[in-house]
Amino acid sequence: MTETGYNRPPLLPWNASMPALIPELIAMASDPTVKTPDLLRKAMVAARQLKQREWATWIGYELQGYPDDIDLPPYRVIRCELKARNPFHGLIPIIINHPEYAEAVTTCRIGQSISGLEDAAIPGKNVSFALPPEMMAMLIQDLNLSMEPKRVVGGNQICALIDAVRNKLLTWALDLAEAGIQGEGMSFTPQEQ
């Protein structure tokens, strides 16, 4: 018995009961019930311990959101619809006859953090994104709109973006496993690094 009046179990090494990190990462990426931010945080541990700066940077952007001056990965540039809220009919499409102009306003750069997107990723439900103020002012003036235009993206498109992140992490973890990198007890040997 100890001073506090109960028996303490023997202390185990900190990593004795922890599974190997890379197989755990593969299992998490394959499990649709695991939240993507949790998966990304586990991947950040692996990327930082393996000193893979490019992966750690990408994972950081996915967790925190992309700065405006960073080129987005292709899966984060999505086609959207341009709509306006009509007080009597809800969201109605805005038709633009100029192809280059239409292309510019219906291409949506989605740089938000993955956690914010995961909450909005509901198949069948649309997600609205505000236009940059200068683009909105130009649209309102050029198209003589009395309603505020918005970019609308389908929830299924947001789901596809999240799946792209998960697939990229799964492929990376599988490549690490194929190279014999396991990360026993959440640490890596010098050879694995």
mmCIF file with all atom_site columns, C-alpha atoms in Angstrom:
data_model
loop_
_atom_site.group_PDB
_atom_site.id
_atom_site.type_symbol
_atom_site.label_atom_id
_atom_site.label_alt_id
_atom_site.label_comp_id
_atom_site.label_asym_id
_atom_site.label_entity_id
_atom_site.label_seq_id
_atom_site.pdbx_PDB_ins_code
_atom_site.Cartn_x
_atom_site.Cartn_y
_atom_site.Cartn_z
_atom_site.occupancy
_atom_site.B_iso_or_equiv
_atom_site.pdbx_formal_charge
_atom_site.auth_seq_id
_atom_site.auth_comp_id
_atom_site.auth_asym_id
_atom_site.auth_atom_id
_atom_site.pdbx_PDB_model_num
ATOM 1   C CA . MET A 1 1   ? 0.000   0.000  0.000   1.00 0.00 ? 1   MET A CA 1
ATOM 2   C CA . THR A 1 2   ? 1.096   3.525  -0.682  1.00 0.00 ? 2   THR A CA 1
ATOM 3   C CA . GLU A 1 3   ? 0.653   6.673  1.370   1.00 0.00 ? 3   GLU A CA 1
ATOM 4   C CA . THR A 1 4   ? -2.685  7.351  -0.315  1.00 0.00 ? 4   THR A CA 1
ATOM 5   C CA . GLY A 1 5   ? -4.082  3.995  0.787   1.00 0.00 ? 5   GLY A CA 1
ATOM 6   C CA . TYR A 1 6   ? -4.339  2.106  -2.522  1.00 0.00 ? 6   TYR A CA 1
ATOM 7   C CA . ASN A 1 7   ? -2.096  -0.115 -4.535  1.00 0.00 ? 7   ASN A CA 1
ATOM 8   C CA . ARG A 1 8   ? -0.688  1.446  -7.661  1.00 0.00 ? 8   ARG A CA 1
ATOM 9   C CA . PRO A 1 9   ? -0.121  -0.823 -10.644 1.00 0.00 ? 9   PRO A CA 1
ATOM 10  C CA . PRO A 1 10  ? 3.450   -0.994 -11.858 1.00 0.00 ? 10  PRO A CA 1
ATOM 11  C CA . LEU A 1 11  ? 4.301   1.770  -14.300 1.00 0.00 ? 11  LEU A CA 1
ATOM 12  C CA . LEU A 1 12  ? 4.784   0.623  -17.879 1.00 0.00 ? 12  LEU A CA 1
ATOM 13  C CA . PRO A 1 13  ? 7.045   2.339  -20.379 1.00 0.00 ? 13  PRO A CA 1
ATOM 14  C CA . TRP A 1 14  ? 5.074   5.212  -21.935 1.00 0.00 ? 14  TRP A CA 1
ATOM 15  C CA . ASN A 1 15  ? 4.799   3.443  -25.265 1.00 0.00 ? 15  ASN A CA 1
ATOM 16  C CA . ALA A 1 16  ? 4.277   -0.159 -24.112 1.00 0.00 ? 16  ALA A CA 1
ATOM 17  C CA . SER A 1 17  ? 0.557   -0.294 -24.864 1.00 0.00 ? 17  SER A CA 1
ATOM 18  C CA . MET A 1 18  ? 0.480   2.007  -27.882 1.00 0.00 ? 18  MET A CA 1
ATOM 19  C CA . PRO A 1 19  ? -0.022  0.475  -31.291 1.00 0.00 ? 19  PRO A CA 1
ATOM 20  C CA . ALA A 1 20  ? 2.349   1.211  -34.143 1.00 0.00 ? 20  ALA A CA 1
ATOM 21  C CA . LEU A 1 21  ? 1.540   4.668  -35.510 1.00 0.00 ? 21  LEU A CA 1
ATOM 22  C CA . ILE A 1 22  ? 1.488   3.945  -39.251 1.00 0.00 ? 22  ILE A CA 1
ATOM 23  C CA . PRO A 1 23  ? -0.825  0.896  -39.069 1.00 0.00 ? 23  PRO A CA 1
ATOM 24  C CA . GLU A 1 24  ? -3.072  2.915  -36.749 1.00 0.00 ? 24  GLU A CA 1
ATOM 25  C CA . LEU A 1 25  ? -3.072  5.776  -39.263 1.00 0.00 ? 25  LEU A CA 1
ATOM 26  C CA . ILE A 1 26  ? -4.041  3.343  -42.040 1.00 0.00 ? 26  ILE A CA 1
ATOM 27  C CA . ALA A 1 27  ? -6.887  1.970  -39.913 1.00 0.00 ? 27  ALA A CA 1
ATOM 28  C CA . MET A 1 28  ? -8.121  5.468  -39.042 1.00 0.00 ? 28  MET A CA 1
ATOM 29  C CA . ALA A 1 29  ? -8.026  6.661  -42.672 1.00 0.00 ? 29  ALA A CA 1
ATOM 30  C CA . SER A 1 30  ? -10.023 3.574  -43.683 1.00 0.00 ? 30  SER A CA 1
ATOM 31  C CA . ASP A 1 31  ? -12.661 4.084  -40.975 1.00 0.00 ? 31  ASP A CA 1
ATOM 32  C CA . PRO A 1 32  ? -15.417 6.514  -42.045 1.00 0.00 ? 32  PRO A CA 1
ATOM 33  C CA . THR A 1 33  ? -16.450 7.053  -38.403 1.00 0.00 ? 33  THR A CA 1
ATOM 34  C CA . VAL A 1 34  ? -13.086 8.677  -37.572 1.00 0.00 ? 34  VAL A CA 1
ATOM 35  C CA . LYS A 1 35  ? -13.300 12.441 -37.901 1.00 0.00 ? 35  LYS A CA 1
ATOM 36  C CA . THR A 1 36  ? -10.908 13.854 -40.472 1.00 0.00 ? 36  THR A CA 1
ATOM 37  C CA . PRO A 1 37  ? -9.345  16.416 -38.062 1.00 0.00 ? 37  PRO A CA 1
ATOM 38  C CA . ASP A 1 38  ? -8.478  13.549 -35.676 1.00 0.00 ? 38  ASP A CA 1
ATOM 39  C CA . LEU A 1 39  ? -6.903  11.669 -38.569 1.00 0.00 ? 39  LEU A CA 1
ATOM 40  C CA . LEU A 1 40  ? -4.926  14.754 -39.591 1.00 0.00 ? 40  LEU A CA 1
ATOM 41  C CA . ARG A 1 41  ? -3.636  15.330 -36.057 1.00 0.00 ? 41  ARG A CA 1
ATOM 42  C CA . LYS A 1 42  ? -2.381  11.728 -35.893 1.00 0.00 ? 42  LYS A CA 1
ATOM 43  C CA . ALA A 1 43  ? -0.765  12.179 -39.314 1.00 0.00 ? 43  ALA A CA 1
ATOM 44  C CA . MET A 1 44  ? 0.915   15.391 -38.087 1.00 0.00 ? 44  MET A CA 1
ATOM 45  C CA . VAL A 1 45  ? 2.639   13.364 -35.351 1.00 0.00 ? 45  VAL A CA 1
ATOM 46  C CA . ALA A 1 46  ? 4.011   10.959 -37.970 1.00 0.00 ? 46  ALA A CA 1
ATOM 47  C CA . ALA A 1 47  ? 5.049   13.693 -40.411 1.00 0.00 ? 47  ALA A CA 1
ATOM 48  C CA . ARG A 1 48  ? 6.848   15.712 -37.740 1.00 0.00 ? 48  ARG A CA 1
ATOM 49  C CA . GLN A 1 49  ? 8.595   12.705 -36.207 1.00 0.00 ? 49  GLN A CA 1
ATOM 50  C CA . LEU A 1 50  ? 9.670   11.508 -39.652 1.00 0.00 ? 50  LEU A CA 1
ATOM 51  C CA . LYS A 1 51  ? 10.861  15.049 -40.443 1.00 0.00 ? 51  LYS A CA 1
ATOM 52  C CA . GLN A 1 52  ? 8.738   15.197 -43.582 1.00 0.00 ? 52  GLN A CA 1
ATOM 53  C CA . ARG A 1 53  ? 8.287   18.964 -43.729 1.00 0.00 ? 53  ARG A CA 1
ATOM 54  C CA . GLU A 1 54  ? 6.254   19.008 -46.935 1.00 0.00 ? 54  GLU A CA 1
ATOM 55  C CA . TRP A 1 55  ? 3.692   16.620 -45.442 1.00 0.00 ? 55  TRP A CA 1
ATOM 56  C CA . ALA A 1 56  ? 3.652   18.473 -42.112 1.00 0.00 ? 56  ALA A CA 1
ATOM 57  C CA . THR A 1 57  ? 3.032   21.775 -43.930 1.00 0.00 ? 57  THR A CA 1
ATOM 58  C CA . TRP A 1 58  ? 0.180   20.319 -45.999 1.00 0.00 ? 58  TRP A CA 1
ATOM 59  C CA . ILE A 1 59  ? -1.399  18.714 -42.914 1.00 0.00 ? 59  ILE A CA 1
ATOM 60  C CA . GLY A 1 60  ? -1.089  22.033 -41.052 1.00 0.00 ? 60  GLY A CA 1
ATOM 61  C CA . TYR A 1 61  ? -2.936  23.850 -43.845 1.00 0.00 ? 61  TYR A CA 1
ATOM 62  C CA . GLU A 1 62  ? -5.669  21.222 -43.852 1.00 0.00 ? 62  GLU A CA 1
ATOM 63  C CA . LEU A 1 63  ? -6.091  21.581 -40.082 1.00 0.00 ? 63  LEU A CA 1
ATOM 64  C CA . GLN A 1 64  ? -5.889  25.377 -39.866 1.00 0.00 ? 64  GLN A CA 1
ATOM 65  C CA . GLY A 1 65  ? -6.998  26.537 -43.293 1.00 0.00 ? 65  GLY A CA 1
ATOM 66  C CA . TYR A 1 66  ? -4.981  27.800 -46.235 1.00 0.00 ? 66  TYR A CA 1
ATOM 67  C CA . PRO A 1 67  ? -3.628  31.372 -46.311 1.00 0.00 ? 67  PRO A CA 1
ATOM 68  C CA . ASP A 1 68  ? -4.959  33.470 -49.196 1.00 0.00 ? 68  ASP A CA 1
ATOM 69  C CA . ASP A 1 69  ? -1.540  33.681 -50.866 1.00 0.00 ? 69  ASP A CA 1
ATOM 70  C CA . ILE A 1 70  ? -1.020  29.883 -51.075 1.00 0.00 ? 70  ILE A CA 1
ATOM 71  C CA . ASP A 1 71  ? -1.901  27.885 -54.173 1.00 0.00 ? 71  ASP A CA 1
ATOM 72  C CA . LEU A 1 72  ? -4.625  25.422 -53.248 1.00 0.00 ? 72  LEU A CA 1
ATOM 73  C CA . PRO A 1 73  ? -4.442  21.725 -54.108 1.00 0.00 ? 73  PRO A CA 1
ATOM 74  C CA . PRO A 1 74  ? -6.656  20.918 -57.133 1.00 0.00 ? 74  PRO A CA 1
ATOM 75  C CA . TYR A 1 75  ? -9.263  19.125 -54.991 1.00 0.00 ? 75  TYR A CA 1
ATOM 76  C CA . ARG A 1 76  ? -9.903  22.429 -53.166 1.00 0.00 ? 76  ARG A CA 1
ATOM 77  C CA . VAL A 1 77  ? -10.852 24.311 -56.354 1.00 0.00 ? 77  VAL A CA 1
ATOM 78  C CA . ILE A 1 78  ? -14.465 23.415 -57.042 1.00 0.00 ? 78  ILE A CA 1
ATOM 79  C CA . ARG A 1 79  ? -17.030 24.366 -59.642 1.00 0.00 ? 79  ARG A CA 1
ATOM 80  C CA . CYS A 1 80  ? -19.990 26.091 -58.058 1.00 0.00 ? 80  CYS A CA 1
ATOM 81  C CA . GLU A 1 81  ? -23.226 27.736 -59.058 1.00 0.00 ? 81  GLU A CA 1
ATOM 82  C CA . LEU A 1 82  ? -23.830 31.444 -58.848 1.00 0.00 ? 82  LEU A CA 1
ATOM 83  C CA . LYS A 1 83  ? -27.154 32.167 -57.155 1.00 0.00 ? 83  LYS A CA 1
ATOM 84  C CA . ALA A 1 84  ? -29.006 34.969 -55.442 1.00 0.00 ? 84  ALA A CA 1
ATOM 85  C CA . ARG A 1 85  ? -31.641 34.832 -52.722 1.00 0.00 ? 85  ARG A CA 1
ATOM 86  C CA . ASN A 1 86  ? -35.033 35.891 -54.007 1.00 0.00 ? 86  ASN A CA 1
ATOM 87  C CA . PRO A 1 87  ? -37.350 36.761 -51.096 1.00 0.00 ? 87  PRO A CA 1
ATOM 88  C CA . PHE A 1 88  ? -40.235 34.883 -52.742 1.00 0.00 ? 88  PHE A CA 1
ATOM 89  C CA . HIS A 1 89  ? -38.488 31.924 -54.419 1.00 0.00 ? 89  HIS A CA 1
ATOM 90  C CA . GLY A 1 90  ? -35.379 31.271 -52.314 1.00 0.00 ? 90  GLY A CA 1
ATOM 91  C CA . LEU A 1 91  ? -32.069 30.776 -54.123 1.00 0.00 ? 91  LEU A CA 1
ATOM 92  C CA . ILE A 1 92  ? -32.337 31.342 -57.861 1.00 0.00 ? 92  ILE A CA 1
ATOM 93  C CA . PRO A 1 93  ? -29.592 30.828 -60.461 1.00 0.00 ? 93  PRO A CA 1
ATOM 94  C CA . ILE A 1 94  ? -27.807 33.786 -61.999 1.00 0.00 ? 94  ILE A CA 1
ATOM 95  C CA . ILE A 1 95  ? -27.071 33.294 -65.683 1.00 0.00 ? 95  ILE A CA 1
ATOM 96  C CA . ILE A 1 96  ? -23.907 34.845 -67.142 1.00 0.00 ? 96  ILE A CA 1
ATOM 97  C CA . ASN A 1 97  ? -23.604 34.785 -70.929 1.00 0.00 ? 97  ASN A CA 1
ATOM 98  C CA . HIS A 1 98  ? -19.889 35.605 -71.113 1.00 0.00 ? 98  HIS A CA 1
ATOM 99  C CA . PRO A 1 99  ? -17.977 32.248 -70.834 1.00 0.00 ? 99  PRO A CA 1
ATOM 100 C CA . GLU A 1 100 ? -14.708 33.587 -69.368 1.00 0.00 ? 100 GLU A CA 1
ATOM 101 C CA . TYR A 1 101 ? -16.563 35.726 -66.850 1.00 0.00 ? 101 TYR A CA 1
ATOM 102 C CA . ALA A 1 102 ? -18.834 32.804 -65.925 1.00 0.00 ? 102 ALA A CA 1
ATOM 103 C CA . GLU A 1 103 ? -15.764 30.580 -65.463 1.00 0.00 ? 103 GLU A CA 1
ATOM 104 C CA . ALA A 1 104 ? -14.155 33.084 -63.081 1.00 0.00 ? 104 ALA A CA 1
ATOM 105 C CA . VAL A 1 105 ? -17.192 33.529 -60.849 1.00 0.00 ? 105 VAL A CA 1
ATOM 106 C CA . THR A 1 106 ? -18.178 29.852 -60.749 1.00 0.00 ? 106 THR A CA 1
ATOM 107 C CA . THR A 1 107 ? -14.755 28.597 -59.689 1.00 0.00 ? 107 THR A CA 1
ATOM 108 C CA . CYS A 1 108 ? -14.680 28.446 -55.910 1.00 0.00 ? 108 CYS A CA 1
ATOM 109 C CA . ARG A 1 109 ? -11.411 28.305 -53.960 1.00 0.00 ? 109 ARG A CA 1
ATOM 110 C CA . ILE A 1 110 ? -12.173 26.546 -50.678 1.00 0.00 ? 110 ILE A CA 1
ATOM 111 C CA . GLY A 1 111 ? -9.374  27.229 -48.215 1.00 0.00 ? 111 GLY A CA 1
ATOM 112 C CA . GLN A 1 112 ? -11.270 26.725 -44.931 1.00 0.00 ? 112 GLN A CA 1
ATOM 113 C CA . SER A 1 113 ? -10.035 24.293 -42.299 1.00 0.00 ? 113 SER A CA 1
ATOM 114 C CA . ILE A 1 114 ? -11.129 20.696 -42.718 1.00 0.00 ? 114 ILE A CA 1
ATOM 115 C CA . SER A 1 115 ? -13.064 20.765 -39.423 1.00 0.00 ? 115 SER A CA 1
ATOM 116 C CA . GLY A 1 116 ? -15.303 23.578 -40.670 1.00 0.00 ? 116 GLY A CA 1
ATOM 117 C CA . LEU A 1 117 ? -15.861 21.788 -43.940 1.00 0.00 ? 117 LEU A CA 1
ATOM 118 C CA . GLU A 1 118 ? -16.611 18.453 -42.298 1.00 0.00 ? 118 GLU A CA 1
ATOM 119 C CA . ASP A 1 119 ? -19.469 20.066 -40.375 1.00 0.00 ? 119 ASP A CA 1
ATOM 120 C CA . ALA A 1 120 ? -20.916 21.397 -43.661 1.00 0.00 ? 120 ALA A CA 1
ATOM 121 C CA . ALA A 1 121 ? -20.466 18.175 -45.634 1.00 0.00 ? 121 ALA A CA 1
ATOM 122 C CA . ILE A 1 122 ? -24.034 16.946 -45.783 1.00 0.00 ? 122 ILE A CA 1
ATOM 123 C CA . PRO A 1 123 ? -24.981 15.249 -49.069 1.00 0.00 ? 123 PRO A CA 1
ATOM 124 C CA . GLY A 1 124 ? -27.999 16.931 -50.609 1.00 0.00 ? 124 GLY A CA 1
ATOM 125 C CA . LYS A 1 125 ? -27.489 20.157 -48.658 1.00 0.00 ? 125 LYS A CA 1
ATOM 126 C CA . ASN A 1 126 ? -25.985 23.194 -50.369 1.00 0.00 ? 126 ASN A CA 1
ATOM 127 C CA . VAL A 1 127 ? -23.274 25.338 -48.814 1.00 0.00 ? 127 VAL A CA 1
ATOM 128 C CA . SER A 1 128 ? -23.022 29.048 -49.665 1.00 0.00 ? 128 SER A CA 1
ATOM 129 C CA . PHE A 1 129 ? -19.736 30.912 -49.916 1.00 0.00 ? 129 PHE A CA 1
ATOM 130 C CA . ALA A 1 130 ? -19.511 34.678 -50.097 1.00 0.00 ? 130 ALA A CA 1
ATOM 131 C CA . LEU A 1 131 ? -17.889 36.250 -53.105 1.00 0.00 ? 131 LEU A CA 1
ATOM 132 C CA . PRO A 1 132 ? -14.897 38.544 -52.654 1.00 0.00 ? 132 PRO A CA 1
ATOM 133 C CA . PRO A 1 133 ? -16.276 42.094 -52.157 1.00 0.00 ? 133 PRO A CA 1
ATOM 134 C CA . GLU A 1 134 ? -14.784 43.468 -55.374 1.00 0.00 ? 134 GLU A CA 1
ATOM 135 C CA . MET A 1 135 ? -16.212 40.575 -57.424 1.00 0.00 ? 135 MET A CA 1
ATOM 136 C CA . MET A 1 136 ? -19.619 40.982 -55.781 1.00 0.00 ? 136 MET A CA 1
ATOM 137 C CA . ALA A 1 137 ? -19.687 44.721 -56.507 1.00 0.00 ? 137 ALA A CA 1
ATOM 138 C CA . MET A 1 138 ? -18.711 44.072 -60.133 1.00 0.00 ? 138 MET A CA 1
ATOM 139 C CA . LEU A 1 139 ? -21.419 41.414 -60.560 1.00 0.00 ? 139 LEU A CA 1
ATOM 140 C CA . ILE A 1 140 ? -24.109 43.582 -58.993 1.00 0.00 ? 140 ILE A CA 1
ATOM 141 C CA . GLN A 1 141 ? -23.158 46.472 -61.274 1.00 0.00 ? 141 GLN A CA 1
ATOM 142 C CA . ASP A 1 142 ? -22.541 44.507 -64.510 1.00 0.00 ? 142 ASP A CA 1
ATOM 143 C CA . LEU A 1 143 ? -25.640 42.320 -64.203 1.00 0.00 ? 143 LEU A CA 1
ATOM 144 C CA . ASN A 1 144 ? -27.798 45.035 -62.640 1.00 0.00 ? 144 ASN A CA 1
ATOM 145 C CA . LEU A 1 145 ? -28.694 42.745 -59.736 1.00 0.00 ? 145 LEU A CA 1
ATOM 146 C CA . SER A 1 146 ? -30.904 43.848 -56.879 1.00 0.00 ? 146 SER A CA 1
ATOM 147 C CA . MET A 1 147 ? -30.017 40.731 -54.847 1.00 0.00 ? 147 MET A CA 1
ATOM 148 C CA . GLU A 1 148 ? -26.698 39.669 -53.323 1.00 0.00 ? 148 GLU A CA 1
ATOM 149 C CA . PRO A 1 149 ? -25.001 36.922 -55.360 1.00 0.00 ? 149 PRO A CA 1
ATOM 150 C CA . LYS A 1 150 ? -23.468 33.876 -53.619 1.00 0.00 ? 150 LYS A CA 1
ATOM 151 C CA . ARG A 1 151 ? -21.432 30.890 -54.692 1.00 0.00 ? 151 ARG A CA 1
ATOM 152 C CA . VAL A 1 152 ? -23.273 27.664 -53.933 1.00 0.00 ? 152 VAL A CA 1
ATOM 153 C CA . VAL A 1 153 ? -21.516 24.315 -53.614 1.00 0.00 ? 153 VAL A CA 1
ATOM 154 C CA . GLY A 1 154 ? -23.268 20.991 -53.106 1.00 0.00 ? 154 GLY A CA 1
ATOM 155 C CA . GLY A 1 155 ? -22.657 19.094 -49.879 1.00 0.00 ? 155 GLY A CA 1
ATOM 156 C CA . ASN A 1 156 ? -21.592 16.109 -51.995 1.00 0.00 ? 156 ASN A CA 1
ATOM 157 C CA . GLN A 1 157 ? -18.772 18.240 -53.437 1.00 0.00 ? 157 GLN A CA 1
ATOM 158 C CA . ILE A 1 158 ? -17.568 19.071 -49.923 1.00 0.00 ? 158 ILE A CA 1
ATOM 159 C CA . CYS A 1 159 ? -17.735 15.350 -49.072 1.00 0.00 ? 159 CYS A CA 1
ATOM 160 C CA . ALA A 1 160 ? -15.574 14.636 -52.150 1.00 0.00 ? 160 ALA A CA 1
ATOM 161 C CA . LEU A 1 161 ? -13.022 17.247 -50.991 1.00 0.00 ? 161 LEU A CA 1
ATOM 162 C CA . ILE A 1 162 ? -12.816 15.588 -47.553 1.00 0.00 ? 162 ILE A CA 1
ATOM 163 C CA . ASP A 1 163 ? -12.506 12.158 -49.185 1.00 0.00 ? 163 ASP A CA 1
ATOM 164 C CA . ALA A 1 164 ? -9.605  13.491 -51.278 1.00 0.00 ? 164 ALA A CA 1
ATOM 165 C CA . VAL A 1 165 ? -7.792  14.525 -48.070 1.00 0.00 ? 165 VAL A CA 1
ATOM 166 C CA . ARG A 1 166 ? -8.433  11.147 -46.445 1.00 0.00 ? 166 ARG A CA 1
ATOM 167 C CA . ASN A 1 167 ? -7.334  9.277  -49.595 1.00 0.00 ? 167 ASN A CA 1
ATOM 168 C CA . LYS A 1 168 ? -4.122  11.297 -49.793 1.00 0.00 ? 168 LYS A CA 1
ATOM 169 C CA . LEU A 1 169 ? -3.329  10.479 -46.152 1.00 0.00 ? 169 LEU A CA 1
ATOM 170 C CA . LEU A 1 170 ? -4.162  6.799  -46.675 1.00 0.00 ? 170 LEU A CA 1
ATOM 171 C CA . THR A 1 171 ? -1.882  6.566  -49.725 1.00 0.00 ? 171 THR A CA 1
ATOM 172 C CA . TRP A 1 172 ? 0.951   8.260  -47.792 1.00 0.00 ? 172 TRP A CA 1
ATOM 173 C CA . ALA A 1 173 ? 0.533   5.902  -44.814 1.00 0.00 ? 173 ALA A CA 1
ATOM 174 C CA . LEU A 1 174 ? 0.414   2.857  -47.112 1.00 0.00 ? 174 LEU A CA 1
ATOM 175 C CA . ASP A 1 175 ? 3.591   4.027  -48.866 1.00 0.00 ? 175 ASP A CA 1
ATOM 176 C CA . LEU A 1 176 ? 5.285   4.380  -45.476 1.00 0.00 ? 176 LEU A CA 1
ATOM 177 C CA . ALA A 1 177 ? 4.144   0.895  -44.429 1.00 0.00 ? 177 ALA A CA 1
ATOM 178 C CA . GLU A 1 178 ? 5.384   -0.605 -47.720 1.00 0.00 ? 178 GLU A CA 1
ATOM 179 C CA . ALA A 1 179 ? 8.773   0.998  -47.020 1.00 0.00 ? 179 ALA A CA 1
ATOM 180 C CA . GLY A 1 180 ? 8.831   -0.814 -43.668 1.00 0.00 ? 180 GLY A CA 1
ATOM 181 C CA . ILE A 1 181 ? 8.115   2.265  -41.570 1.00 0.00 ? 181 ILE A CA 1
ATOM 182 C CA . GLN A 1 182 ? 5.832   1.398  -38.656 1.00 0.00 ? 182 GLN A CA 1
ATOM 183 C CA . GLY A 1 183 ? 6.379   3.855  -35.798 1.00 0.00 ? 183 GLY A CA 1
ATOM 184 C CA . GLU A 1 184 ? 6.187   1.452  -32.867 1.00 0.00 ? 184 GLU A CA 1
ATOM 185 C CA . GLY A 1 185 ? 4.803   3.181  -29.788 1.00 0.00 ? 185 GLY A CA 1
ATOM 186 C CA . MET A 1 186 ? 4.448   6.465  -31.707 1.00 0.00 ? 186 MET A CA 1
ATOM 187 C CA . SER A 1 187 ? 8.187   6.786  -32.290 1.00 0.00 ? 187 SER A CA 1
ATOM 188 C CA . PHE A 1 188 ? 10.419  5.962  -35.209 1.00 0.00 ? 188 PHE A CA 1
ATOM 189 C CA . THR A 1 189 ? 13.811  4.322  -35.346 1.00 0.00 ? 189 THR A CA 1
ATOM 190 C CA . PRO A 1 190 ? 16.700  6.248  -36.910 1.00 0.00 ? 190 PRO A CA 1
ATOM 191 C CA . GLN A 1 191 ? 16.448  3.904  -39.926 1.00 0.00 ? 191 GLN A CA 1
ATOM 192 C CA . GLU A 1 192 ? 12.716  4.717  -40.342 1.00 0.00 ? 192 GLU A CA 1
ATOM 193 C CA . GLN A 1 193 ? 13.449  8.423  -40.141 1.00 0.00 ? 193 GLN A CA 1
#
